[in-house]
Amino acid sequence: MRTYHCFWLLFWAGQPHQSFLTPLSKRTSGFPEKEKVLVLSGNSRQDLHRSKRSWMWNQFFLLEEYTGTDYQYVGKLHSDQDKGDGSLKYILSGDGAGDLFIINENTGDIQATKRLDREEKPVYILRAQAINRRTGRPVEPESEFIIKIHDINDNEPMFTKDVYNASIPEMSDVGTFVVQVTATDADDPTYGNSAKVVYSILQGQPYFSVESETGIIKTALLNMDRENREQYQVVIQAKDMGGQMGGLSGTTTVNITLTDVNDNPPRFPQSTYQFRAPESTPLDSPIGRIKANDADVDENAEIEYSITEGDGYDMFGITTDKDTQEGIITVKKALDFESKNLYILKVEATNTHVDPRFLYLGPFKDSATVRIQVEDVDEPPMFSRPAYIMEVKEDVPLNSVIGTVTAQDPDAAKNPVKYSVDRHTDMDRVFNINSGNGSIFTSKPLDRETLLWHNITVIAAEINNPKQSSRVPVFIKVLDVNDNAPEFAMFYETFVCENAKAEQLIQTLSAVDKDDSYNGHQFSFSLAPEAASSSNFTLQDNRDNTAGIFTRKTRYNRHETSTYFLPVVISDNDYPIQSSTETVTIRVCACDHRGKMLSCNAEALIHPTGLSTGALIAILLCIIILLVTVVLFAALRRQRKKEPLIISKEDIRDNIVSYNDEGGGEEDTQAFDIGTLRNPEAIDDNKLRRDIVPETLFMPRRTATARDNTDVRDFINQRLKENDTDPTAPPYDSLATYAYEGNGSVAESLSSLESVTTDGDQDYDYLSDWGPRFKKLADMYGSMDSDKDS
């Protein structure tokens, strides 16, 4: 007979069905005292039957966040093989076994050693086994069971953002969506109401409301005006447990901004504006600013200004400053105080972006009156025309009036005006002007052929205030008169062949005239009276401003007459008629049978073996250049014979000023006895030195002028004293020598140039005794001696 065994699983139920229904407002620290034992065996109930004895198990339930001092009791494992004699041993394995969960191996009691958090781990799966303590063999198969952590409300709702920012247009309707806030709860949403969150508004009423289940914030007040209040701060609360008392809660802040709509028309702060503008204000210059206030912002506050009516509608303009939204009034036409000194304008300000929804609030524009007072200024004289054009004939007499300019003072005072010509525009002073009446007259003769137009500038200035002046250009055209005789268009020099025939054309003439002819020039040609009958040539007027020269006879001899001069009279048809006599040079040349010139009298104009005039001139120039070169070369050779004392500036020797012109000494001087210069008196030892710069400058002392009977010795000594006692006389390192040497002098020469002729060496040590003036000379000659000795 087969024996069946039963394994009992005892666990702490703790009335789980009641805990599901009852919310846990705070953490529990104890457990129910009643223990429920589930006995799963064949004898426990008649309807239970199984074929094999095995583990009897169920689910354990354990509350989270246990705060008791003792270990939390979980449940009890028991096998029907346990006789209570301690022969069985219970073993626990799985999640947290041995650490988080421990089992009494003798009794099968399971305990939790630490406080559990469902949010960290809601379910633990463990395995239980009963073994024979003596043999170590399991008496029951290993069975798996679950410990499920029951949730308590230990987590408050948390919003997804700490601060929400939202914006809505002002004047929005009630119930306009603003923003949706969301809060989450970490508690178990399937167990009780711990995770059921409801929303409420703590701050922000009566302007906004929030839906309790969705967290949607809406407007709750009509016509919220941004101009009154722009920023709102709303505090929203999220509470779990369905909002019941004892639930946990969290809050968030929602910053709501009202955006602007164009619900305010522009308004002028005053109805009338007054400005002053000098009549000299330049065109397009601003004279004043006005501004209409608009409570809106950005594009809703953009204003456009316009002048709608007024007596100065066309005199002024107005534009909008985009940065300040001000209306800038400018001058469109020149102002004149004497014509009109007051303008009244009506200016309108209009919004450029109008919202049709708010037209019921009234027209979105405003108007104001602008009064502009024109101020009088001292204006310069004004000419009657912007420019003057005058005409004058070139033969007009001097001081003839050619025209008049007129200028007046536009001011009410009507100050008198004086006129003058700007001489920068009339450097030759061809014209002048009457300073009183503005009449322009000539002061020099005119010549149209030299200058056709004269452009001058006339200045008109007030007599009382010459700084107030204005200018006007005057264009003077010089009209032509027939004062120039016609002349040949070019210099005519032609030839006639010796074998020419009679009535043969040898040259065609044409003429020009500097004068201007309105109907065109008409010239007439004729031979001069003195040549009309005796000439060997005839002249034929072609009546087209040209004439032809023809031969009168058959042959010409260049040996008899080599050149003919034919005077031709040219006349014009203008008034008064002008005529001139021009001469045509005709050379007689040898020609071939075809009329081609071969050679002329003394000069071969075109001949293969001859030289032209240009070639002869070139040869002559070459000869002249050659002669000039020879003369210059000879002069240079002559000058090179004179060898200078100092070859160049680069010579390293000291520059020597040579006085090598020696005369006859006393024999050369007949005016006075030069012997007095032999032994000039010694200069006092206390005199100032001339070879150093004096430390203190004194005014030069001048001695009295010597008497007329003073001899040369006294005169020189006087001058020496003057120079020695004058410390300011440069140069300080120069030696002024007053001496004269010459042949036949009673004093022997001190020059060392003749010493080279002596046989013996000369001792110059005595130079050192002559004082500081001879120190440099003593050093030079002393060094020479030392070198010679060495």
mmCIF file with all atom_site columns, N, CA, C and O in Angstrom, residues 58 142 276-277 284 308 315 551 588 667 707 756:
data_model
loop_
_atom_site.group_PDB
_atom_site.id
_atom_site.type_symbol
_atom_site.label_atom_id
_atom_site.label_alt_id
_atom_site.label_comp_id
_atom_site.label_asym_id
_atom_site.label_entity_id
_atom_site.label_seq_id
_atom_site.pdbx_PDB_ins_code
_atom_site.Cartn_x
_atom_site.Cartn_y
_atom_site.Cartn_z
_atom_site.occupancy
_atom_site.B_iso_or_equiv
_atom_site.pdbx_formal_charge
_atom_site.auth_seq_id
_atom_site.auth_comp_id
_atom_site.auth_asym_id
_atom_site.auth_atom_id
_atom_site.pdbx_PDB_model_num
ATOM 1  N N  . ASN A 1 58  ? 1.096   28.793  -1.157   1.00 0.00 ? 58  ASN A N  1
ATOM 2  C CA . ASN A 1 58  ? 0.218   29.890  -1.535   1.00 0.00 ? 58  ASN A CA 1
ATOM 3  C C  . ASN A 1 58  ? 1.064   31.176  -1.599   1.00 0.00 ? 58  ASN A C  1
ATOM 4  O O  . ASN A 1 58  ? 2.276   31.146  -1.427   1.00 0.00 ? 58  ASN A O  1
ATOM 5  N N  . GLU A 1 142 ? 11.133  20.296  -3.998   1.00 0.00 ? 142 GLU A N  1
ATOM 6  C CA . GLU A 1 142 ? 11.274  21.750  -3.835   1.00 0.00 ? 142 GLU A CA 1
ATOM 7  C C  . GLU A 1 142 ? 10.064  22.456  -4.439   1.00 0.00 ? 142 GLU A C  1
ATOM 8  O O  . GLU A 1 142 ? 9.583   22.078  -5.509   1.00 0.00 ? 142 GLU A O  1
ATOM 9  N N  . ARG A 1 276 ? 8.112   126.466 -34.932  1.00 0.00 ? 276 ARG A N  1
ATOM 10 C CA . ARG A 1 276 ? 8.650   127.642 -35.613  1.00 0.00 ? 276 ARG A CA 1
ATOM 11 C C  . ARG A 1 276 ? 9.710   127.184 -36.602  1.00 0.00 ? 276 ARG A C  1
ATOM 12 O O  . ARG A 1 276 ? 10.510  126.298 -36.300  1.00 0.00 ? 276 ARG A O  1
ATOM 13 N N  . ALA A 1 277 ? 9.698   127.806 -37.751  1.00 0.00 ? 277 ALA A N  1
ATOM 14 C CA . ALA A 1 277 ? 10.660  127.447 -38.797  1.00 0.00 ? 277 ALA A CA 1
ATOM 15 C C  . ALA A 1 277 ? 11.153  128.714 -39.474  1.00 0.00 ? 277 ALA A C  1
ATOM 16 O O  . ALA A 1 277 ? 10.342  129.526 -39.943  1.00 0.00 ? 277 ALA A O  1
ATOM 17 N N  . ASP A 1 284 ? 13.395  119.558 -47.277  1.00 0.00 ? 284 ASP A N  1
ATOM 18 C CA . ASP A 1 284 ? 13.485  118.229 -46.658  1.00 0.00 ? 284 ASP A CA 1
ATOM 19 C C  . ASP A 1 284 ? 14.119  118.273 -45.274  1.00 0.00 ? 284 ASP A C  1
ATOM 20 O O  . ASP A 1 284 ? 14.490  117.227 -44.731  1.00 0.00 ? 284 ASP A O  1
ATOM 21 N N  . THR A 1 308 ? -3.801  115.550 -43.575  1.00 0.00 ? 308 THR A N  1
ATOM 22 C CA . THR A 1 308 ? -5.079  115.359 -44.261  1.00 0.00 ? 308 THR A CA 1
ATOM 23 C C  . THR A 1 308 ? -5.617  116.649 -44.862  1.00 0.00 ? 308 THR A C  1
ATOM 24 O O  . THR A 1 308 ? -6.243  116.643 -45.921  1.00 0.00 ? 308 THR A O  1
ATOM 25 N N  . MET A 1 315 ? 3.039   122.402 -48.701  1.00 0.00 ? 315 MET A N  1
ATOM 26 C CA . MET A 1 315 ? 4.285   123.015 -48.277  1.00 0.00 ? 315 MET A CA 1
ATOM 27 C C  . MET A 1 315 ? 5.093   122.112 -47.345  1.00 0.00 ? 315 MET A C  1
ATOM 28 O O  . MET A 1 315 ? 6.304   122.257 -47.245  1.00 0.00 ? 315 MET A O  1
ATOM 29 N N  . THR A 1 551 ? 48.914  130.309 -117.483 1.00 0.00 ? 551 THR A N  1
ATOM 30 C CA . THR A 1 551 ? 50.035  130.934 -118.202 1.00 0.00 ? 551 THR A CA 1
ATOM 31 C C  . THR A 1 551 ? 49.495  131.830 -119.313 1.00 0.00 ? 551 THR A C  1
ATOM 32 O O  . THR A 1 551 ? 48.462  131.528 -119.932 1.00 0.00 ? 551 THR A O  1
ATOM 33 N N  . VAL A 1 588 ? 60.276  129.118 -112.086 1.00 0.00 ? 588 VAL A N  1
ATOM 34 C CA . VAL A 1 588 ? 60.432  128.559 -113.431 1.00 0.00 ? 588 VAL A CA 1
ATOM 35 C C  . VAL A 1 588 ? 61.373  127.374 -113.330 1.00 0.00 ? 588 VAL A C  1
ATOM 36 O O  . VAL A 1 588 ? 62.504  127.505 -112.819 1.00 0.00 ? 588 VAL A O  1
ATOM 37 N N  . GLU A 1 667 ? 109.716 148.799 -50.367  1.00 0.00 ? 667 GLU A N  1
ATOM 38 C CA . GLU A 1 667 ? 109.805 149.452 -51.652  1.00 0.00 ? 667 GLU A CA 1
ATOM 39 C C  . GLU A 1 667 ? 108.443 149.624 -52.301  1.00 0.00 ? 667 GLU A C  1
ATOM 40 O O  . GLU A 1 667 ? 108.238 150.497 -53.137  1.00 0.00 ? 667 GLU A O  1
ATOM 41 N N  . ARG A 1 707 ? 92.868  159.156 -32.988  1.00 0.00 ? 707 ARG A N  1
ATOM 42 C CA . ARG A 1 707 ? 92.974  160.494 -33.555  1.00 0.00 ? 707 ARG A CA 1
ATOM 43 C C  . ARG A 1 707 ? 93.522  160.401 -34.968  1.00 0.00 ? 707 ARG A C  1
ATOM 44 O O  . ARG A 1 707 ? 94.137  159.409 -35.382  1.00 0.00 ? 707 ARG A O  1
ATOM 45 N N  . VAL A 1 756 ? 114.754 124.608 -45.972  1.00 0.00 ? 756 VAL A N  1
ATOM 46 C CA . VAL A 1 756 ? 115.170 123.329 -46.567  1.00 0.00 ? 756 VAL A CA 1
ATOM 47 C C  . VAL A 1 756 ? 116.488 123.470 -47.314  1.00 0.00 ? 756 VAL A C  1
ATOM 48 O O  . VAL A 1 756 ? 117.137 122.472 -47.661  1.00 0.00 ? 756 VAL A O  1
#
